[in-house]
XYZ file of C-alpha atoms in Angstrom:
668
model
C -33.662 68.648 40.998
C -35.901 68.180 44.051
C -37.006 71.799 43.778
C -37.966 71.308 40.107
C -40.020 68.235 41.016
C -41.808 70.135 43.794
C -42.637 73.012 41.443
C -43.946 70.585 38.798
C -46.202 68.815 41.294
C -47.576 72.082 42.680
C -48.260 73.410 39.173
C -49.648 70.260 37.653
C -51.978 72.076 35.245
C -49.066 73.988 33.724
C -47.071 70.780 33.317
C -50.002 68.961 31.698
C -50.654 71.900 29.376
C -46.999 71.965 28.283
C -46.993 68.187 27.837
C -50.158 68.336 25.714
C -48.631 71.141 23.644
C -45.471 69.110 23.069
C -47.548 66.094 22.009
C -49.539 68.190 19.515
C -46.490 69.974 18.068
C -44.554 66.697 17.981
C -47.355 64.982 16.061
C -47.383 67.819 13.523
C -43.587 67.687 13.288
C -43.481 63.951 12.597
C -45.852 64.583 9.673
C -44.031 67.600 8.244
C -40.365 66.809 8.999
C -38.355 66.113 5.806
C -38.038 62.376 5.253
C -35.408 60.526 3.239
C -34.009 57.042 2.948
C -30.349 57.700 3.714
C -28.924 60.607 5.715
C -27.852 63.686 3.782
C -24.086 63.526 4.240
C -21.227 65.198 2.432
C -18.911 62.838 0.565
C -15.388 64.353 0.417
C -14.996 63.655 -3.295
C -14.583 66.104 -6.181
C -14.974 64.941 -9.780
C -13.273 66.545 -12.806
C -14.351 65.721 -16.358
C -12.645 66.876 -19.572
C -13.879 65.922 -23.040
C -11.813 66.015 -26.230
C -13.324 64.673 -29.435
C -11.272 61.819 -30.903
C -8.369 61.848 -28.437
C -6.915 58.439 -27.535
C -6.617 57.278 -23.912
C -2.818 57.492 -24.106
C -2.871 61.062 -25.437
C -5.544 62.051 -22.902
C -3.287 60.851 -20.101
C -0.247 62.673 -21.503
C -1.817 65.927 -22.708
C -4.705 66.415 -20.239
C -4.005 64.478 -17.061
C -0.349 65.425 -16.615
C -0.995 69.220 -16.546
C -3.926 68.692 -14.162
C -1.889 66.393 -11.938
C 0.881 68.969 -11.632
C -1.557 71.526 -10.219
C -3.780 69.234 -8.142
C -1.309 66.969 -6.342
C -0.341 69.667 -3.816
C -3.901 70.370 -2.627
C -4.303 70.480 1.150
C -6.066 67.453 2.613
C -5.900 65.404 -0.608
C -6.084 61.698 0.210
C -6.185 60.082 -3.218
C -6.304 61.068 -6.885
C -7.581 58.580 -9.473
C -7.704 59.277 -13.216
C -9.567 57.361 -15.905
C -8.693 57.942 -19.562
C -10.895 56.650 -22.365
C -11.508 57.415 -26.004
C -12.410 61.118 -26.221
C -12.578 61.701 -22.473
C -10.620 61.956 -19.238
C -11.926 62.060 -15.678
C -10.159 62.663 -12.379
C -11.605 61.759 -8.975
C -10.149 63.561 -5.964
C -10.838 62.093 -2.523
C -10.119 64.273 0.508
C -9.816 63.396 4.178
C -13.020 63.523 6.214
C -12.035 66.595 8.238
C -11.541 68.757 5.132
C -14.092 71.500 4.395
C -15.435 70.185 1.100
C -16.825 73.572 0.033
C -13.397 75.185 0.356
C -11.785 72.162 -1.310
C -14.143 72.571 -4.277
C -13.109 76.236 -4.630
C -9.412 75.277 -4.455
C -9.846 72.573 -7.103
C -11.560 74.990 -9.493
C -8.747 77.515 -9.040
C -6.095 74.874 -9.769
C -8.007 73.628 -12.828
C -8.292 77.194 -14.151
C -4.520 77.528 -13.760
C -3.915 74.266 -15.639
C -6.298 75.126 -18.507
C -3.654 77.104 -20.401
C -1.591 73.905 -20.759
C -4.476 71.780 -22.050
C -5.021 71.220 -25.795
C -6.952 74.070 -27.405
C -9.634 71.729 -28.748
C -10.427 70.278 -25.320
C -13.834 71.021 -23.837
C -14.214 73.252 -20.804
C -13.266 71.168 -17.712
C -16.266 70.285 -15.554
C -15.620 70.361 -11.791
C -18.342 69.187 -9.424
C -18.824 67.806 -5.944
C -20.173 64.292 -5.466
C -23.314 65.027 -3.450
C -25.363 62.044 -2.274
C -28.346 64.344 -1.667
C -28.503 65.079 -5.403
C -28.856 61.432 -6.419
C -32.198 60.611 -8.098
C -35.079 59.735 -5.771
C -37.246 58.414 -8.609
C -36.651 57.226 -12.164
C -39.391 57.991 -14.721
C -39.212 56.244 -18.086
C -41.098 57.043 -21.276
C -41.045 54.194 -23.760
C -42.879 53.073 -26.855
C -42.566 52.156 -30.521
C -43.099 55.738 -31.695
C -41.086 58.315 -33.588
C -37.986 59.459 -31.728
C -38.877 63.139 -31.951
C -42.328 62.456 -30.450
C -40.738 60.657 -27.498
C -38.336 63.554 -26.915
C -41.082 66.183 -27.131
C -43.187 64.273 -24.581
C -40.191 64.009 -22.248
C -39.574 67.771 -22.492
C -43.202 68.563 -21.595
C -43.117 66.169 -18.648
C -39.804 67.631 -17.466
C -41.247 71.169 -17.504
C -44.323 70.055 -15.534
C -42.319 68.178 -12.883
C -39.797 70.984 -12.378
C -42.594 73.386 -11.399
C -42.998 71.475 -8.115
C -41.383 73.313 -5.187
C -39.770 70.153 -3.789
C -38.131 69.116 -7.081
C -34.630 70.391 -7.774
C -34.535 69.081 -11.324
C -35.635 66.386 -13.744
C -32.662 65.467 -15.929
C -33.377 63.742 -19.241
C -31.137 60.765 -20.010
C -31.083 59.070 -23.398
C -32.148 62.098 -25.434
C -29.959 62.815 -28.421
C -28.969 66.398 -29.133
C -30.757 67.904 -32.106
C -28.672 69.327 -34.949
C -29.108 70.780 -38.421
C -27.422 68.602 -41.036
C -26.357 70.383 -44.234
C -25.259 68.098 -47.088
C -23.189 70.014 -49.643
C -22.903 68.909 -53.276
C -19.119 68.895 -53.947
C -19.575 69.406 -57.693
C -21.711 72.524 -57.272
C -19.365 73.826 -54.602
C -16.444 73.497 -57.002
C -18.414 75.252 -59.744
C -18.694 78.334 -57.536
C -15.089 77.992 -56.344
C -16.079 77.541 -52.694
C -14.453 75.521 -49.905
C -15.824 73.815 -46.819
C -13.836 76.183 -44.606
C -15.515 79.184 -46.232
C -18.966 77.706 -45.738
C -18.270 76.841 -42.090
C -16.979 80.353 -41.425
C -20.024 81.831 -43.131
C -22.459 79.875 -40.957
C -20.527 80.743 -37.802
C -20.444 84.460 -38.604
C -24.168 84.509 -39.317
C -25.110 82.687 -36.096
C -24.250 85.365 -33.559
C -26.241 87.517 -31.195
C -25.881 91.132 -32.335
C -26.466 93.851 -29.746
C -27.609 96.766 -31.940
C -28.601 99.128 -29.124
C -31.255 101.844 -29.357
C -32.181 104.380 -32.028
C -32.994 107.898 -30.825
C -34.822 109.878 -33.552
C -35.609 112.894 -31.445
C -39.283 112.009 -31.623
C -38.795 108.794 -29.698
C -36.391 106.052 -28.680
C -36.604 102.621 -30.275
C -34.780 99.392 -29.559
C -33.061 97.959 -32.625
C -33.081 94.177 -32.946
C -30.939 92.409 -35.534
C -31.974 88.790 -36.164
C -28.635 86.997 -36.041
C -29.298 83.530 -34.581
C -30.085 80.446 -36.628
C -33.368 78.982 -35.393
C -34.298 76.541 -38.175
C -32.758 74.815 -41.184
C -34.350 77.317 -43.572
C -32.299 80.126 -42.030
C -29.122 78.368 -43.157
C -30.410 77.422 -46.603
C -31.430 81.045 -47.267
C -28.006 82.433 -46.390
C -26.205 84.048 -49.352
C -22.809 82.472 -49.915
C -21.576 84.268 -53.026
C -22.536 86.832 -55.630
C -21.943 85.797 -59.240
C -22.746 88.678 -61.562
C -26.280 89.734 -60.825
C -27.134 86.434 -59.173
C -26.918 85.679 -55.454
C -25.892 82.113 -54.695
C -27.570 80.765 -51.586
C -26.901 77.670 -49.545
C -29.922 75.928 -50.997
C -28.281 76.177 -54.457
C -25.367 74.009 -53.417
C -26.742 71.968 -50.504
C -29.777 70.352 -48.927
C -30.579 70.422 -45.216
C -32.621 68.613 -42.606
C -33.092 68.429 -38.851
C -31.613 65.303 -37.332
C -29.820 64.113 -34.218
C -26.230 63.512 -33.260
C -24.937 59.965 -33.487
C -25.890 57.813 -30.546
C -23.386 57.278 -27.765
C -25.752 55.064 -25.794
C -29.047 53.220 -26.189
C -31.715 52.948 -23.491
C -34.718 50.621 -23.366
C -37.428 49.835 -20.852
C -38.941 46.350 -21.165
C -37.477 46.051 -24.656
C -38.847 49.360 -25.991
C -36.892 52.519 -26.789
C -36.982 54.783 -23.783
C -36.132 58.205 -22.467
C -35.386 58.473 -18.756
C -36.108 61.344 -16.374
C -34.052 61.329 -13.177
C -36.011 63.178 -10.472
C -33.880 64.964 -7.862
C -35.408 66.539 -4.771
C -34.358 69.748 -3.085
C -32.331 69.346 0.087
C -34.670 69.590 3.073
C -37.885 68.919 1.161
C -40.312 66.178 2.238
C -39.621 63.265 -0.083
C -43.019 61.614 0.471
C -45.039 64.738 -0.361
C -42.762 65.603 -3.296
C -42.980 62.188 -4.954
C -46.729 62.000 -4.336
C -47.015 65.241 -6.319
C -44.783 63.785 -9.052
C -47.009 60.690 -9.263
C -50.086 62.907 -9.600
C -48.459 64.728 -12.532
C -47.614 61.372 -14.132
C -51.239 60.240 -13.805
C -52.454 63.450 -15.441
C -49.844 63.253 -18.202
C -50.598 59.620 -19.036
C -54.043 60.568 -20.338
C -52.641 63.401 -22.469
C -49.620 61.735 -24.049
C -49.764 60.486 -27.661
C -50.888 56.918 -28.177
C -48.125 54.343 -27.948
C -46.096 56.077 -25.221
C -45.974 54.290 -21.884
C -44.963 55.965 -18.585
C -43.411 54.002 -15.750
C -41.547 54.937 -12.613
C -39.123 52.931 -10.514
C -36.664 53.281 -7.611
C -39.310 55.171 -5.645
C -37.487 56.227 -2.479
C -40.726 57.380 -0.836
C -42.084 53.818 -0.715
C -39.014 52.718 1.269
C -39.542 55.595 3.696
C -43.218 54.684 4.111
C -42.323 51.051 4.825
C -39.776 52.093 7.453
C -42.226 54.505 9.061
C -44.863 51.765 9.210
C -42.305 49.427 10.791
C -41.476 52.087 13.372
C -45.091 52.762 14.265
C -45.801 49.026 14.497
C -42.801 48.546 16.801
C -43.855 51.456 18.979
C -47.405 50.148 19.193
C -46.324 46.594 20.020
C -43.753 47.807 22.563
C -46.272 50.070 24.260
C -48.850 47.283 24.442
C -46.324 44.778 25.847
C -45.092 47.255 28.451
C -48.643 48.066 29.494
C -49.491 44.359 29.768
C -46.459 43.706 31.989
C -47.036 46.767 34.172
C -50.768 46.092 34.203
C -50.165 42.696 35.774
C -48.272 44.146 38.722
C -49.284 47.793 39.130
C -52.756 48.101 37.625
C -54.321 49.916 34.683
C -53.631 53.462 35.860
C -49.914 52.868 36.374
C -49.638 51.024 33.053
C -51.257 53.963 31.252
C -48.811 56.438 32.790
C -45.784 54.293 31.929
C -47.108 53.837 28.392
C -47.065 57.629 27.883
C -43.273 57.661 28.248
C -42.709 56.045 24.842
C -44.633 58.391 22.499
C -43.736 61.375 24.688
C -39.992 60.676 24.455
C -40.244 59.935 20.727
C -42.029 63.170 19.917
C -39.647 65.285 22.012
C -36.679 63.635 20.282
C -38.099 64.251 16.801
C -38.888 67.853 17.757
C -35.235 68.399 18.696
C -33.998 66.738 15.491
C -36.222 68.972 13.386
C -35.139 72.063 15.333
C -31.501 71.256 14.512
C -32.309 70.894 10.823
C -31.979 67.111 10.564
C -34.238 64.791 8.600
C -36.141 61.635 9.485
C -34.088 58.916 7.811
C -33.217 55.253 8.021
C -30.661 55.667 10.826
C -33.006 57.849 12.904
C -35.827 55.315 12.564
C -33.522 52.469 13.544
C -32.359 54.490 16.567
C -35.940 55.107 17.657
C -36.741 51.407 17.442
C -33.549 50.632 19.386
C -34.531 53.027 22.165
C -38.078 51.706 22.703
C -37.129 49.286 25.466
C -34.974 51.838 27.279
C -37.506 54.670 27.457
C -39.766 53.155 30.105
C -37.181 52.052 32.674
C -37.272 55.273 34.672
C -41.047 55.595 34.485
C -41.485 52.015 35.748
C -39.123 52.597 38.681
C -40.904 55.802 39.755
C -44.377 54.320 39.317
C -43.526 51.105 41.179
C -41.987 52.964 44.120
C -44.954 55.348 44.325
C -47.324 52.370 44.212
C -45.488 50.795 47.133
C -45.659 54.004 49.158
C -49.402 54.299 48.495
C -49.825 50.680 49.584
C -48.234 51.726 52.863
C -50.849 54.466 53.256
C -49.137 57.522 51.750
C -51.219 60.012 49.756
C -50.690 59.852 45.983
C -49.331 63.424 45.863
C -46.606 62.685 48.401
C -46.029 59.151 47.117
C -45.172 60.269 43.565
C -43.199 63.251 44.832
C -41.082 61.059 47.096
C -40.655 58.446 44.344
C -39.371 61.026 41.851
C -36.982 62.579 44.389
C -35.555 59.332 45.746
C -35.146 57.755 42.305
C -33.701 60.863 40.596
C -30.030 59.985 40.785
C -30.407 56.233 40.162
C -32.450 56.994 37.030
C -30.014 59.689 35.861
C -27.058 57.360 36.482
C -28.746 54.516 34.613
C -29.532 56.735 31.619
C -26.043 58.273 31.655
C -24.364 54.849 31.522
C -26.483 53.947 28.501
C -25.632 57.224 26.758
C -21.945 56.752 27.599
C -21.906 53.694 25.334
C -23.183 55.635 22.320
C -21.685 59.068 23.020
C -18.236 58.299 21.482
C -19.982 57.581 18.160
C -20.566 61.333 17.833
C -16.819 61.689 17.211
C -16.559 58.922 14.596
C -14.564 60.545 11.757
C -15.051 60.350 8.013
C -18.048 59.643 5.818
C -19.078 56.644 7.901
C -19.060 58.811 11.017
C -21.269 61.410 9.335
C -23.651 58.605 8.344
C -23.785 57.024 11.824
C -23.886 60.322 13.762
C -27.695 60.199 13.743
C -27.667 57.053 15.922
C -26.105 58.546 19.095
C -27.774 61.903 18.478
C -31.257 60.367 18.338
C -30.610 58.229 21.418
C -29.245 61.277 23.254
C -32.436 63.220 22.536
C -34.936 60.434 23.248
C -33.275 59.094 26.401
C -32.868 62.618 27.769
C -36.554 63.146 27.028
C -37.333 59.932 28.919
C -35.755 61.530 32.015
C -38.226 64.402 31.753
C -41.065 61.935 31.325
C -39.974 59.791 34.298
C -39.113 62.590 36.743
C -41.583 65.330 35.771
C -44.519 64.214 33.612
C -45.281 60.769 35.079
C -45.146 61.972 38.747
C -47.343 64.958 37.869
C -49.968 62.776 36.195
C -49.663 60.206 38.995
C -50.257 62.848 41.666
C -53.627 63.515 39.993
C -54.920 60.116 38.856
C -52.646 57.720 40.770
C -54.164 54.884 42.755
C -52.591 52.086 44.689
C -52.704 48.654 43.137
C -54.579 45.744 44.652
C -52.382 44.763 47.593
C -53.550 42.119 50.081
C -52.005 41.255 53.416
C -49.650 38.722 51.817
C -48.203 41.238 49.357
C -47.794 43.818 52.123
C -46.001 41.253 54.252
C -43.686 40.509 51.322
C -42.837 44.194 50.912
C -42.109 44.539 54.639
C -39.900 41.449 54.577
C -37.891 42.849 51.660
C -37.470 46.252 53.300
C -36.539 44.811 56.708
C -33.996 42.353 55.290
C -35.909 39.129 56.089
C -35.322 37.695 52.607
C -36.082 34.124 53.596
C -39.711 35.117 54.202
C -40.235 36.295 50.597
C -42.322 33.724 48.678
C -42.628 32.872 44.979
C -40.266 33.654 42.129
C -38.834 36.701 43.903
C -37.969 34.572 46.910
C -36.188 31.978 44.752
C -34.222 34.752 43.037
C -33.216 36.276 46.392
C -32.029 32.909 47.707
C -30.014 32.302 44.508
C -28.470 35.752 44.828
C -27.610 35.083 48.476
C -25.921 31.833 47.461
C -23.843 33.673 44.839
C -22.816 36.412 47.252
C -21.503 33.807 49.658
C -19.137 32.490 46.928
C -17.687 35.629 45.264
C -14.418 34.002 44.144
C -16.114 31.107 42.390
C -18.620 33.410 40.677
C -15.816 35.717 39.501
C -13.765 32.830 38.075
C -16.854 31.343 36.428
C -17.588 34.698 34.799
C -14.043 34.902 33.423
C -14.329 31.346 32.107
C -17.613 32.106 30.355
C -16.044 35.223 28.814
C -13.025 33.259 27.564
C -15.194 30.459 26.167
C -17.379 33.004 24.386
C -14.378 34.690 22.745
C -12.827 31.379 21.645
C -16.145 30.027 20.373
C -16.825 33.154 18.345
C -13.325 32.993 16.885
C -13.917 29.404 15.774
C -17.546 29.577 14.692
C -18.059 33.271 13.879
C -18.865 34.346 10.322
C -16.398 37.229 10.249
C -16.898 40.964 10.055
C -18.541 43.025 7.331
C -18.963 46.765 6.942
C -22.690 46.692 6.124
C -25.027 43.692 6.487
C -26.121 41.815 3.410
C -29.819 42.680 3.097
C -32.316 41.880 0.394
C -33.016 44.485 -2.276
C -35.733 45.210 -4.823
C -33.157 46.345 -7.393
C -30.687 44.079 -9.194
C -27.911 44.992 -11.617
C -26.671 42.830 -14.483
C -23.381 43.969 -16.043
C -22.499 42.717 -19.533
C -18.823 42.705 -20.487
C -17.275 41.896 -23.855
C -13.904 42.287 -25.557
C -13.209 43.613 -29.016
C -13.686 46.761 -31.073
C -17.476 46.479 -31.201
C -19.805 49.060 -32.679
C -22.683 50.421 -30.632
C -25.173 48.280 -32.548
C -23.116 45.125 -32.004
C -22.941 45.900 -28.302
C -26.681 46.475 -28.159
C -27.346 43.142 -29.891
C -25.413 41.377 -27.128
C -27.307 43.262 -24.427
C -30.610 42.395 -26.130
C -29.721 38.685 -25.959
C -29.423 38.954 -22.184
C -32.697 40.907 -22.020
C -34.574 38.125 -23.788
C -33.348 35.619 -21.194
C -34.863 37.726 -18.387
C -38.174 38.782 -19.944
C -40.147 35.659 -18.945
C -39.143 35.726 -15.250
C -42.307 36.345 -13.215
C -40.393 37.970 -10.354
C -39.099 40.788 -12.563
C -41.377 43.848 -12.621
C -39.408 45.936 -15.132
C -36.158 45.816 -17.082
C -34.201 48.975 -17.801
C -31.231 48.339 -20.082
C -28.545 50.711 -21.300
C -25.822 50.139 -23.879
C -22.897 52.519 -24.185
C -19.671 53.131 -26.068
C -17.794 54.463 -23.043
C -18.171 52.603 -19.774
C -18.961 54.604 -16.611
C -15.917 55.788 -14.703
C -16.404 53.440 -11.740
C -16.777 50.269 -13.816
C -14.652 47.831 -15.817
C -13.270 49.202 -19.119
C -14.794 46.314 -21.102
C -18.330 46.968 -19.804
C -20.642 47.333 -22.816
C -24.038 47.458 -21.138
C -25.962 47.298 -17.904
C -29.431 45.953 -17.167
C -31.256 47.187 -14.095
C -34.113 44.973 -12.982
C -36.827 45.908 -10.517
C -38.143 42.919 -8.589
C -41.622 42.389 -7.225
C -42.402 42.856 -3.524
C -40.283 40.651 -1.272
C -43.338 38.808 0.062
C -44.124 37.364 -3.382
C -40.707 36.289 -4.693
C -37.463 34.526 -3.918
C -34.581 36.475 -2.447
C -32.689 38.802 -4.773
C -29.596 36.567 -4.508
C -31.530 33.556 -5.812
C -33.103 35.566 -8.639
C -29.707 36.904 -9.739
C -28.171 33.421 -9.518
C -30.991 32.178 -11.762
C -30.191 34.960 -14.271
C -26.531 33.900 -14.332
C -27.596 30.307 -15.039
C -29.985 31.377 -17.830
C -27.276 33.432 -19.580
C -24.417 30.947 -19.140
C -24.836 29.645 -22.720
C -24.377 33.082 -24.357
C -21.001 33.140 -26.107
C -18.646 36.112 -26.201
C -19.867 37.924 -23.098
C -19.238 37.870 -19.351
C -22.203 38.358 -17.011
C -21.864 39.808 -13.510
C -24.811 40.382 -11.172
C -25.153 42.318 -7.941
C -27.809 43.756 -5.672
C -28.227 47.442 -5.058
C -26.202 48.145 -1.945
C -27.394 50.109 1.100
C -25.523 52.067 3.743
C -23.041 54.910 3.516
C -20.898 55.551 0.463
C -17.969 53.144 0.291
C -15.286 52.274 -2.206
C -14.358 48.931 -3.669
C -13.237 46.070 -1.397
C -9.692 46.368 -2.763
C -8.317 49.356 -4.671
């Protein structure tokens, strides 16, 4: 290490050039590195969904789940299998152990499901097998609402979807709340009987005439022509013009026995934004893309589209993940700035402006080197990384302060700055390395934390490992090199020099001021080692007992405020979709006049989501105003519960949007 320090000091221009290059590249990297709120981690969960029109929950469990269970229960690494059967649908959630390769597990599950398909009812839909990927969760919700025709709302949503999906950072924009279009043919039974036709014949006729026909090519000898046979139904008129029967010289067409129109399938759910019918676009970003740049581009498209949409349609967006990232980045930069200023003030008071400036360089230098290494390994800048950087601020300058202070003392004794900083770096090398290593030893075991939580928290020790290792380079290479060029001894008078000599020669009683009082207290403690040891044990025991009596317990993730609140509406009984929506609308009206609520997105459904109570009929998602201008989310949600307490026939449950890694229920 001494040889490396000597080379760095002799080639100071090279070191400064490399340091400047790292600062420039690091600054560019911190701008361009992909940013996200939560780390992109793999959740070892595979989800299977099978639909079957009209099947009861009991039959779904017996006819669909049992064959699947027989094939899936012997999968390697399977931790838990949970099935949920409802009217017309069955879902199975497979949770694997954290050390299982989820990609291989997904392949194995698909193979087992394919094997079980032959035992499923023939009318069941094709089983859907997919991985639960946190990275594919929406990063922004765009809603189109208004008191306009349903078809106009859908057409506007389709155009907006096409525009957003052209962005390179957008993986997809899924439309939620759009009903599937269908052609409805209403047959006159009397006319059908007159022509001796049946519904089965008509259905077969439409099916046979709605097929893609590959007619091939026609070679006439004089040329080759592709033959195209129009065989797909593209509009209602195609069906109405189909011949169904020949009676004498007359051709009976569909229009002679039926009328047709374009309509939509029956609703299975109802969505509203601020009380108006709405269609929702869930924006998903590509893995590795910069969330801030991507969502800024999405917002620009929304601004352009707002001026072009038909009158009466309102565009809103919510759950903007990029705003959270920006807030965290601002917090980080503010912390770095404040920490750097405080360090420079403290060092300035004892070592002077030049030394304070050199020590201050250790913070941004270590940060930028750490972020460079994270980007090189393919990681993103996320909440855990930012927290780790803030945590490391106070630890990055320790080595630089030690080297600078020792060099300042040597210069006060008359040594040249070149030799003073060289000697300081060499003599303090192993103490600084040992100090940094002990700090890293505390966090290093976190790299081996298993499971989803370990994948989530891995960024904490990794970031500290990079930044603290970079601080060694700053303290032992960069700071001594800069000091050998611009270093200057602080203002030391005869009294301060006498103090330094007294400390070095062991005459501690001659040291004045606060340092002298500390030395005398330390001397007193060293003369009574047994009493100090017993007192330390007593303090430790008292601390443990006190925490056991007065502590507030342990929780997996701290309870933090949120801008998003959820209101679940539960009700019993065989209610129609409209009856369910009426109950949800009653709750909406109780929330509308709350000033702290920015927007209200409500959804009513026939089938409750798989991870919720079976009697859940609707869910209201509220977006609150900025935390500076409102009460806490807990108080707002408590107020909502009080406002809706007089509504009969329903049960209201409220909760905040939770942060942290994916976790199951408290008790399963």
